[in-house]
């Protein structure tokens, strides 16, 4: 009786698992290898697989039985990057924070910070075999984007909005390889290889295009190293800001080189340079930090960072693939030398070799007729958490050396010397000028000088908001018109970064405006603003500032028509800037409580 009850419960649990997973398409369901297209592999389009970047896949949190967790509103809970339970967080931090405030010392606050980081990120830690937790369930799309249910299409096009453009590429020839960013690298590469086989079978074509984005570039690197035979199954590779040699953010973090463990930087510069806060907020926080002595703040910062790096990130081989090859040997020595981490080390050593072979492997593809293109973004300083953040050109997330496969750059805000001569490391055509008009880039030093496109001032994480990049990628996917950076004048080697997503949205809103109550002049302005936006969106080259001006004009029309509130002016940061700088100048990085005694001492001196 007891046994049959147990059996019934386990059957029920299994059923629940299958049902829940079926709903979001993450089932253990076998991939379908039968032909699904009408063309049967005979059309002009190559099936194209997008291999997305960090965090660009839905990964859900499940309980120990594999049942997906839901929040109070009934939505699945994302596992990436963290699972923050506010109630638990407050419970963990409140008392130690209060005690530390009253005693002006570390009364358990750094320990609590460790706990809080573990509570939020601990599920991402991998085991001794470098395998991720079963509690992380990836929402996979084992069918083309055309066949993917709405929730999946929303997710895919949210990251790569090809649906906004006139695409010739049929969506039953478009696929999205979803994966967990904290997963096991070798396993994910195996899955990618299997996915390619599935796409070939479903479309009937014998070759595919790959579009690896950012972290996806590391899976591509692994693919061509571990499966060299895949060369015969690839038509074209379009690398979009690929992390081919990692990111120095990870290189710095895994070598213990943080900028923010230097209090002088933390209290004066870090937050404004971060690029994510306006100065008012940044300076306000900078001042507020002084509520505790600097020693306490530094202890808390270090405790949180060490938990995140030691206990979580360095257990994931798919995080290690983001460590630049130059930083790997020391980092591996630091974090992967214990017997418990031997298996992780074995696997990351394999990827280290992959990094060292990456250029040769890519040249081998080209020699075998695979077309390889690359997009690189530059002139946005690296996010400033790592100590080397301002030592080379970057796109905010990845140093340009990695995304350009070795091109030579002046640093952000600088230009190449007057007498600089292009290196021609990889370009053999003496008539080619690979120095950017702004004299920042020498593309001839990159692996594929004639197939790499550069975007000045484009931020890595905002790539999908740049219409030029999307249009260029689509052109490359749909046809073979572009052989190199000289093929089409509308897509030159050196282009600009721009954000046009809002221009498109506001333009459509302005078009919909009811003109009944408008004056002739207002209608004329409305039409002119739309015409300007349409003209802008028709271009694939341009000037910095055009998109911003166009967006501001559309907003103005919407505000006048009462369809939108006037954007709030940025708060004047002067007061907090002055205060923060004054505090730093007079009291260094000390907390308020320490200032009193400093002032008292000074008074007695006088
Ligand atoms: Zn076809
Ligand atoms: Zn060239």
Short mmCIF file of C-alpha atoms in Angstrom, two decimals, residues 90-444:
data_model
loop_
_atom_site.label_atom_id
_atom_site.label_comp_id
_atom_site.label_asym_id
_atom_site.label_seq_id
_atom_site.Cartn_x
_atom_site.Cartn_y
_atom_site.Cartn_z
CA UNK A 90 16.42 42.16 4.18
CA UNK A 91 16.35 39.48 6.89
CA UNK A 92 20.00 38.65 6.17
CA UNK A 93 21.29 42.18 6.07
CA UNK A 94 19.07 44.31 8.33
CA UNK A 95 20.35 43.39 11.77
CA UNK A 96 24.08 43.27 10.92
CA UNK A 97 23.70 46.57 9.08
CA UNK A 98 22.05 48.23 12.06
CA UNK A 99 24.60 46.80 14.49
CA UNK A 100 27.43 47.94 12.25
CA UNK A 101 25.91 51.41 12.00
CA UNK A 102 25.61 51.77 15.78
CA UNK A 103 29.03 50.39 16.54
CA UNK A 104 30.67 51.88 13.42
CA UNK A 105 32.45 48.58 12.93
CA UNK A 106 31.96 45.37 10.97
CA UNK A 107 29.43 43.77 13.31
CA UNK A 108 28.68 40.81 11.04
CA UNK A 109 27.92 42.91 7.97
CA UNK A 110 30.63 41.42 5.74
CA UNK A 111 29.54 37.90 6.74
CA UNK A 112 25.96 38.82 5.94
CA UNK A 113 27.08 40.23 2.57
CA UNK A 114 28.72 36.88 1.76
CA UNK A 115 25.50 35.09 2.67
CA UNK A 116 23.40 37.50 0.60
CA UNK A 117 25.61 37.01 -2.48
CA UNK A 118 25.46 33.24 -2.04
CA UNK A 119 21.66 33.33 -1.65
CA UNK A 120 21.35 35.29 -4.89
CA UNK A 121 23.98 33.54 -7.03
CA UNK A 122 24.66 30.18 -5.34
CA UNK A 123 22.41 28.24 -7.73
CA UNK A 124 24.80 29.18 -10.56
CA UNK A 125 27.73 27.35 -8.93
CA UNK A 126 28.81 24.17 -10.72
CA UNK A 127 29.87 20.94 -9.01
CA UNK A 128 33.30 19.25 -8.92
CA UNK A 129 32.64 17.82 -12.38
CA UNK A 130 32.00 21.32 -13.69
CA UNK A 131 28.34 20.48 -14.17
CA UNK A 132 25.67 23.10 -13.47
CA UNK A 133 22.83 22.51 -11.06
CA UNK A 134 19.76 20.60 -12.28
CA UNK A 135 17.76 23.46 -10.84
CA UNK A 136 18.61 25.62 -13.86
CA UNK A 137 16.37 24.79 -16.80
CA UNK A 138 17.01 26.35 -20.20
CA UNK A 139 14.10 27.26 -22.45
CA UNK A 140 15.18 25.71 -25.73
CA UNK A 141 13.80 26.15 -29.21
CA UNK A 142 14.26 22.88 -31.06
CA UNK A 143 12.48 24.28 -34.10
CA UNK A 144 12.80 27.29 -36.42
CA UNK A 145 11.76 30.75 -35.28
CA UNK A 146 8.69 30.42 -37.54
CA UNK A 147 7.59 27.33 -35.61
CA UNK A 148 8.54 28.71 -32.20
CA UNK A 149 5.57 29.63 -30.00
CA UNK A 150 4.89 33.33 -29.34
CA UNK A 151 6.71 33.42 -26.00
CA UNK A 152 9.83 32.14 -27.73
CA UNK A 153 9.56 34.55 -30.64
CA UNK A 154 9.21 37.44 -28.20
CA UNK A 155 12.37 36.27 -26.46
CA UNK A 156 14.36 35.72 -29.67
CA UNK A 157 13.35 38.96 -31.37
CA UNK A 158 13.73 40.84 -28.10
CA UNK A 159 17.45 40.07 -28.28
CA UNK A 160 17.88 40.14 -32.05
CA UNK A 161 15.03 42.21 -33.55
CA UNK A 162 15.34 40.99 -37.16
CA UNK A 163 11.52 41.03 -37.31
CA UNK A 164 11.55 44.86 -37.52
CA UNK A 165 13.22 44.80 -40.93
CA UNK A 166 12.23 43.75 -44.42
CA UNK A 167 13.80 40.34 -44.26
CA UNK A 168 14.01 38.09 -47.27
CA UNK A 169 15.32 35.27 -45.08
CA UNK A 170 12.31 33.08 -44.27
CA UNK A 171 11.89 32.56 -40.54
CA UNK A 172 11.59 28.82 -41.06
CA UNK A 173 15.29 29.13 -41.97
CA UNK A 174 16.16 31.02 -38.76
CA UNK A 175 17.10 29.29 -35.49
CA UNK A 176 18.13 30.38 -32.00
CA UNK A 177 20.49 28.23 -29.94
CA UNK A 178 19.50 28.97 -26.34
CA UNK A 179 21.91 28.04 -23.54
CA UNK A 180 22.76 28.84 -19.93
CA UNK A 181 25.63 31.34 -19.63
CA UNK A 182 26.86 29.63 -16.44
CA UNK A 183 26.66 26.16 -17.99
CA UNK A 184 29.29 23.59 -18.86
CA UNK A 185 31.24 24.77 -21.88
CA UNK A 186 32.13 21.38 -23.40
CA UNK A 187 28.58 20.13 -23.01
CA UNK A 188 27.19 23.28 -24.64
CA UNK A 189 29.52 22.91 -27.63
CA UNK A 190 28.32 19.30 -28.02
CA UNK A 191 24.76 20.59 -27.92
CA UNK A 192 25.55 23.23 -30.54
CA UNK A 193 27.00 20.60 -32.84
CA UNK A 194 23.88 18.46 -32.39
CA UNK A 195 21.73 21.54 -32.98
CA UNK A 196 23.46 22.11 -36.34
CA UNK A 197 22.66 18.51 -37.32
CA UNK A 198 19.03 19.07 -36.33
CA UNK A 199 18.79 22.32 -38.34
CA UNK A 200 20.25 20.61 -41.40
CA UNK A 201 17.73 17.79 -41.07
CA UNK A 202 14.72 20.07 -40.45
CA UNK A 203 15.53 22.40 -43.38
CA UNK A 204 16.95 19.86 -45.80
CA UNK A 205 20.01 22.06 -46.38
CA UNK A 206 23.52 20.65 -46.05
CA UNK A 207 25.16 23.85 -44.73
CA UNK A 208 24.21 26.51 -42.20
CA UNK A 209 25.17 30.09 -41.32
CA UNK A 210 26.19 30.83 -37.75
CA UNK A 211 25.74 34.22 -36.06
CA UNK A 212 27.64 34.04 -32.76
CA UNK A 213 27.09 37.07 -30.54
CA UNK A 214 29.52 38.01 -27.77
CA UNK A 215 29.78 34.98 -25.41
CA UNK A 216 28.37 32.91 -28.30
CA UNK A 217 31.76 33.47 -29.95
CA UNK A 218 33.34 31.17 -27.36
CA UNK A 219 30.96 28.34 -28.29
CA UNK A 220 31.84 28.92 -31.95
CA UNK A 221 35.56 28.76 -31.04
CA UNK A 222 34.98 25.47 -29.21
CA UNK A 223 32.91 24.09 -32.09
CA UNK A 224 35.61 24.52 -34.73
CA UNK A 225 38.29 23.19 -32.36
CA UNK A 226 36.48 20.06 -31.10
CA UNK A 227 34.54 19.32 -34.31
CA UNK A 228 36.92 20.21 -37.15
CA UNK A 229 34.71 18.25 -39.57
CA UNK A 230 32.02 20.91 -39.08
CA UNK A 231 33.90 23.00 -41.67
CA UNK A 232 31.95 21.14 -44.37
CA UNK A 233 28.65 22.09 -42.77
CA UNK A 234 29.24 25.84 -42.55
CA UNK A 235 28.47 28.39 -45.25
CA UNK A 236 29.04 31.69 -43.49
CA UNK A 237 29.99 32.90 -40.02
CA UNK A 238 28.94 36.36 -38.87
CA UNK A 239 30.71 37.10 -35.60
CA UNK A 240 29.06 40.01 -33.79
CA UNK A 241 31.30 41.51 -31.09
CA UNK A 242 32.56 38.01 -30.29
CA UNK A 243 34.40 37.33 -27.02
CA UNK A 244 37.00 35.31 -28.93
CA UNK A 245 39.72 36.15 -26.42
CA UNK A 246 37.45 36.75 -23.47
CA UNK A 247 36.87 39.99 -21.61
CA UNK A 248 39.35 41.72 -19.33
CA UNK A 249 36.50 42.17 -16.83
CA UNK A 250 36.75 38.42 -16.19
CA UNK A 251 40.55 38.44 -16.58
CA UNK A 252 40.80 41.10 -13.89
CA UNK A 253 38.20 39.49 -11.63
CA UNK A 254 39.82 36.04 -11.82
CA UNK A 255 43.21 37.52 -10.98
CA UNK A 256 41.93 39.54 -8.05
CA UNK A 257 42.57 42.83 -9.84
CA UNK A 258 39.60 44.96 -8.92
CA UNK A 259 39.43 48.72 -9.22
CA UNK A 260 36.89 48.98 -6.43
CA UNK A 261 39.02 47.39 -3.76
CA UNK A 262 40.98 50.65 -3.95
CA UNK A 263 39.01 52.98 -1.64
CA UNK A 264 40.39 56.07 -3.36
CA UNK A 265 38.72 54.95 -6.57
CA UNK A 266 35.57 53.66 -4.88
CA UNK A 267 34.99 57.00 -3.12
CA UNK A 268 36.03 59.22 -6.01
CA UNK A 269 35.29 58.22 -9.57
CA UNK A 270 34.06 54.64 -9.72
CA UNK A 271 30.36 55.34 -9.76
CA UNK A 272 30.42 58.20 -12.29
CA UNK A 273 32.68 56.22 -14.61
CA UNK A 274 30.51 53.15 -14.31
CA UNK A 275 28.37 54.38 -17.20
CA UNK A 276 25.13 53.14 -15.65
CA UNK A 277 24.15 55.97 -13.27
CA UNK A 278 23.65 59.69 -13.79
CA UNK A 279 26.14 61.82 -11.89
CA UNK A 280 23.55 63.07 -9.40
CA UNK A 281 22.81 59.53 -8.23
CA UNK A 282 26.45 58.47 -8.41
CA UNK A 283 27.66 61.37 -6.24
CA UNK A 284 24.76 60.93 -3.82
CA UNK A 285 25.72 57.28 -3.24
CA UNK A 286 29.38 58.26 -3.01
CA UNK A 287 28.53 60.62 -0.13
CA UNK A 288 26.12 58.14 1.49
CA UNK A 289 28.84 55.44 1.58
CA UNK A 290 30.46 57.49 4.36
CA UNK A 291 27.74 56.45 6.76
CA UNK A 292 30.16 53.64 7.68
CA UNK A 293 33.94 53.80 8.16
CA UNK A 294 35.82 53.04 4.94
CA UNK A 295 37.40 49.91 6.47
CA UNK A 296 33.92 48.46 6.99
CA UNK A 297 32.76 49.32 3.47
CA UNK A 298 35.92 47.77 1.98
CA UNK A 299 35.46 44.60 4.04
CA UNK A 300 31.88 44.28 2.79
CA UNK A 301 32.88 44.92 -0.85
CA UNK A 302 35.70 42.37 -0.66
CA UNK A 303 33.52 39.76 1.05
CA UNK A 304 30.84 40.08 -1.63
CA UNK A 305 33.34 39.97 -4.50
CA UNK A 306 35.26 36.99 -3.14
CA UNK A 307 32.07 34.96 -2.68
CA UNK A 308 30.93 35.77 -6.20
CA UNK A 309 34.29 34.99 -7.82
CA UNK A 310 35.59 32.12 -5.66
CA UNK A 311 32.42 30.24 -4.86
CA UNK A 312 30.34 30.87 -7.97
CA UNK A 313 32.03 32.20 -11.11
CA UNK A 314 35.25 30.17 -11.00
CA UNK A 315 33.26 26.93 -10.76
CA UNK A 316 31.69 27.52 -14.18
CA UNK A 317 33.71 26.52 -17.24
CA UNK A 318 31.46 28.77 -19.34
CA UNK A 319 32.65 31.72 -17.24
CA UNK A 320 36.27 30.61 -17.65
CA UNK A 321 35.95 30.78 -21.43
CA UNK A 322 35.54 34.54 -20.92
CA UNK A 323 38.98 34.82 -19.32
CA UNK A 324 41.51 36.24 -21.82
CA UNK A 325 44.30 33.80 -22.73
CA UNK A 326 46.92 36.16 -21.28
CA UNK A 327 45.14 36.09 -17.91
CA UNK A 328 44.31 32.39 -17.84
CA UNK A 329 47.52 30.74 -16.53
CA UNK A 330 47.75 32.88 -13.38
CA UNK A 331 44.01 32.75 -12.77
CA UNK A 332 43.89 28.97 -13.16
CA UNK A 333 46.80 28.68 -10.71
CA UNK A 334 44.92 30.89 -8.24
CA UNK A 335 41.51 29.24 -8.35
CA UNK A 336 41.90 25.80 -9.93
CA UNK A 337 44.89 24.25 -8.15
CA UNK A 338 43.08 22.21 -5.50
CA UNK A 339 42.21 18.53 -6.05
CA UNK A 340 38.50 19.37 -5.77
CA UNK A 341 38.83 21.56 -8.82
CA UNK A 342 41.01 19.24 -10.92
CA UNK A 343 38.20 18.29 -13.29
CA UNK A 344 37.21 21.93 -13.81
CA UNK A 345 40.89 22.65 -14.52
CA UNK A 346 41.11 19.80 -17.03
CA UNK A 347 38.20 21.26 -18.95
CA UNK A 348 39.32 24.89 -18.82
CA UNK A 349 42.82 23.85 -19.97
CA UNK A 350 41.16 22.41 -23.07
CA UNK A 351 39.52 25.76 -23.77
CA UNK A 352 42.79 27.60 -23.14
CA UNK A 353 44.29 25.60 -26.01
CA UNK A 354 41.21 26.47 -28.06
CA UNK A 355 41.87 30.16 -27.46
CA UNK A 356 45.48 29.75 -28.55
CA UNK A 357 44.32 27.98 -31.74
CA UNK A 358 41.42 30.34 -32.49
CA UNK A 359 43.09 32.36 -35.23
CA UNK A 360 44.49 29.28 -37.00
CA UNK A 361 41.14 27.54 -36.77
CA UNK A 362 39.36 30.53 -38.30
CA UNK A 363 41.92 30.82 -41.11
CA UNK A 364 41.39 27.13 -41.75
CA UNK A 365 37.66 27.77 -42.21
CA UNK A 366 38.41 30.56 -44.70
CA UNK A 367 40.85 28.37 -46.62
CA UNK A 368 38.12 25.76 -46.88
CA UNK A 369 35.66 28.20 -48.42
CA UNK A 370 33.69 29.27 -45.34
CA UNK A 371 32.99 33.02 -45.43
CA UNK A 372 33.81 34.64 -42.08
CA UNK A 373 32.78 38.19 -41.15
CA UNK A 374 33.26 40.06 -37.92
CA UNK A 375 31.69 43.16 -36.31
CA UNK A 376 33.74 45.12 -33.77
CA UNK A 377 32.64 48.10 -31.68
CA UNK A 378 35.09 50.59 -30.19
CA UNK A 379 35.60 53.86 -28.33
CA UNK A 380 33.46 53.15 -25.26
CA UNK A 381 35.65 52.72 -22.17
CA UNK A 382 35.41 49.37 -20.41
CA UNK A 383 33.07 49.18 -17.43
CA UNK A 384 35.38 50.15 -14.59
CA UNK A 385 35.25 47.28 -12.08
CA UNK A 386 38.51 45.65 -13.23
CA UNK A 387 41.79 47.37 -12.49
CA UNK A 388 42.89 47.44 -16.17
CA UNK A 389 39.63 49.00 -17.37
CA UNK A 390 41.20 52.14 -18.85
CA UNK A 391 44.32 50.62 -20.40
CA UNK A 392 42.93 49.68 -23.81
CA UNK A 393 40.14 50.43 -26.26
CA UNK A 394 36.86 48.65 -25.61
CA UNK A 395 33.12 48.49 -26.27
CA UNK A 396 32.14 48.77 -22.57
CA UNK A 397 32.12 44.98 -22.03
CA UNK A 398 34.92 43.51 -24.18
CA UNK A 399 38.34 44.90 -25.12
CA UNK A 400 38.59 45.50 -28.88
CA UNK A 401 41.62 43.23 -29.23
CA UNK A 402 39.26 40.31 -28.50
CA UNK A 403 36.30 41.34 -30.70
CA UNK A 404 38.48 42.38 -33.67
CA UNK A 405 40.77 39.34 -33.54
CA UNK A 406 43.86 41.40 -32.89
CA UNK A 407 43.40 44.75 -34.67
CA UNK A 408 45.49 47.61 -33.31
CA UNK A 409 43.79 50.52 -31.54
CA UNK A 410 44.60 53.82 -29.93
CA UNK A 411 42.94 53.97 -26.52
CA UNK A 412 39.49 55.56 -26.09
CA UNK A 413 39.76 59.31 -26.59
CA UNK A 414 43.18 59.03 -28.24
CA UNK A 415 44.38 58.71 -31.84
CA UNK A 416 47.24 56.83 -33.48
CA UNK A 417 50.47 58.84 -33.66
CA UNK A 418 50.89 61.21 -36.67
CA UNK A 419 53.64 59.07 -38.19
CA UNK A 420 51.81 55.77 -37.60
CA UNK A 421 52.08 53.32 -40.51
CA UNK A 422 49.56 50.50 -40.78
CA UNK A 423 50.98 47.15 -39.70
CA UNK A 424 49.57 45.02 -42.55
CA UNK A 425 49.87 41.95 -40.31
CA UNK A 426 47.07 40.26 -42.22
CA UNK A 427 46.40 42.50 -45.26
CA UNK A 428 48.57 41.85 -48.27
CA UNK A 429 47.00 44.41 -50.62
CA UNK A 430 49.15 47.55 -50.54
CA UNK A 431 46.30 49.68 -51.98
CA UNK A 432 44.09 49.04 -48.94
CA UNK A 433 43.84 51.76 -46.32
CA UNK A 434 42.75 50.05 -43.09
CA UNK A 435 43.25 53.04 -40.81
CA UNK A 436 39.92 54.42 -39.64
CA UNK A 437 39.07 58.01 -40.68
CA UNK A 438 39.11 58.94 -36.97
CA UNK A 439 42.65 57.49 -36.77
CA UNK A 440 41.80 55.17 -33.88
CA UNK A 441 41.82 51.75 -35.59
CA UNK A 442 44.42 49.90 -37.64
CA UNK A 443 42.27 47.09 -39.04
CA UNK A 444 45.19 45.59 -40.98
#
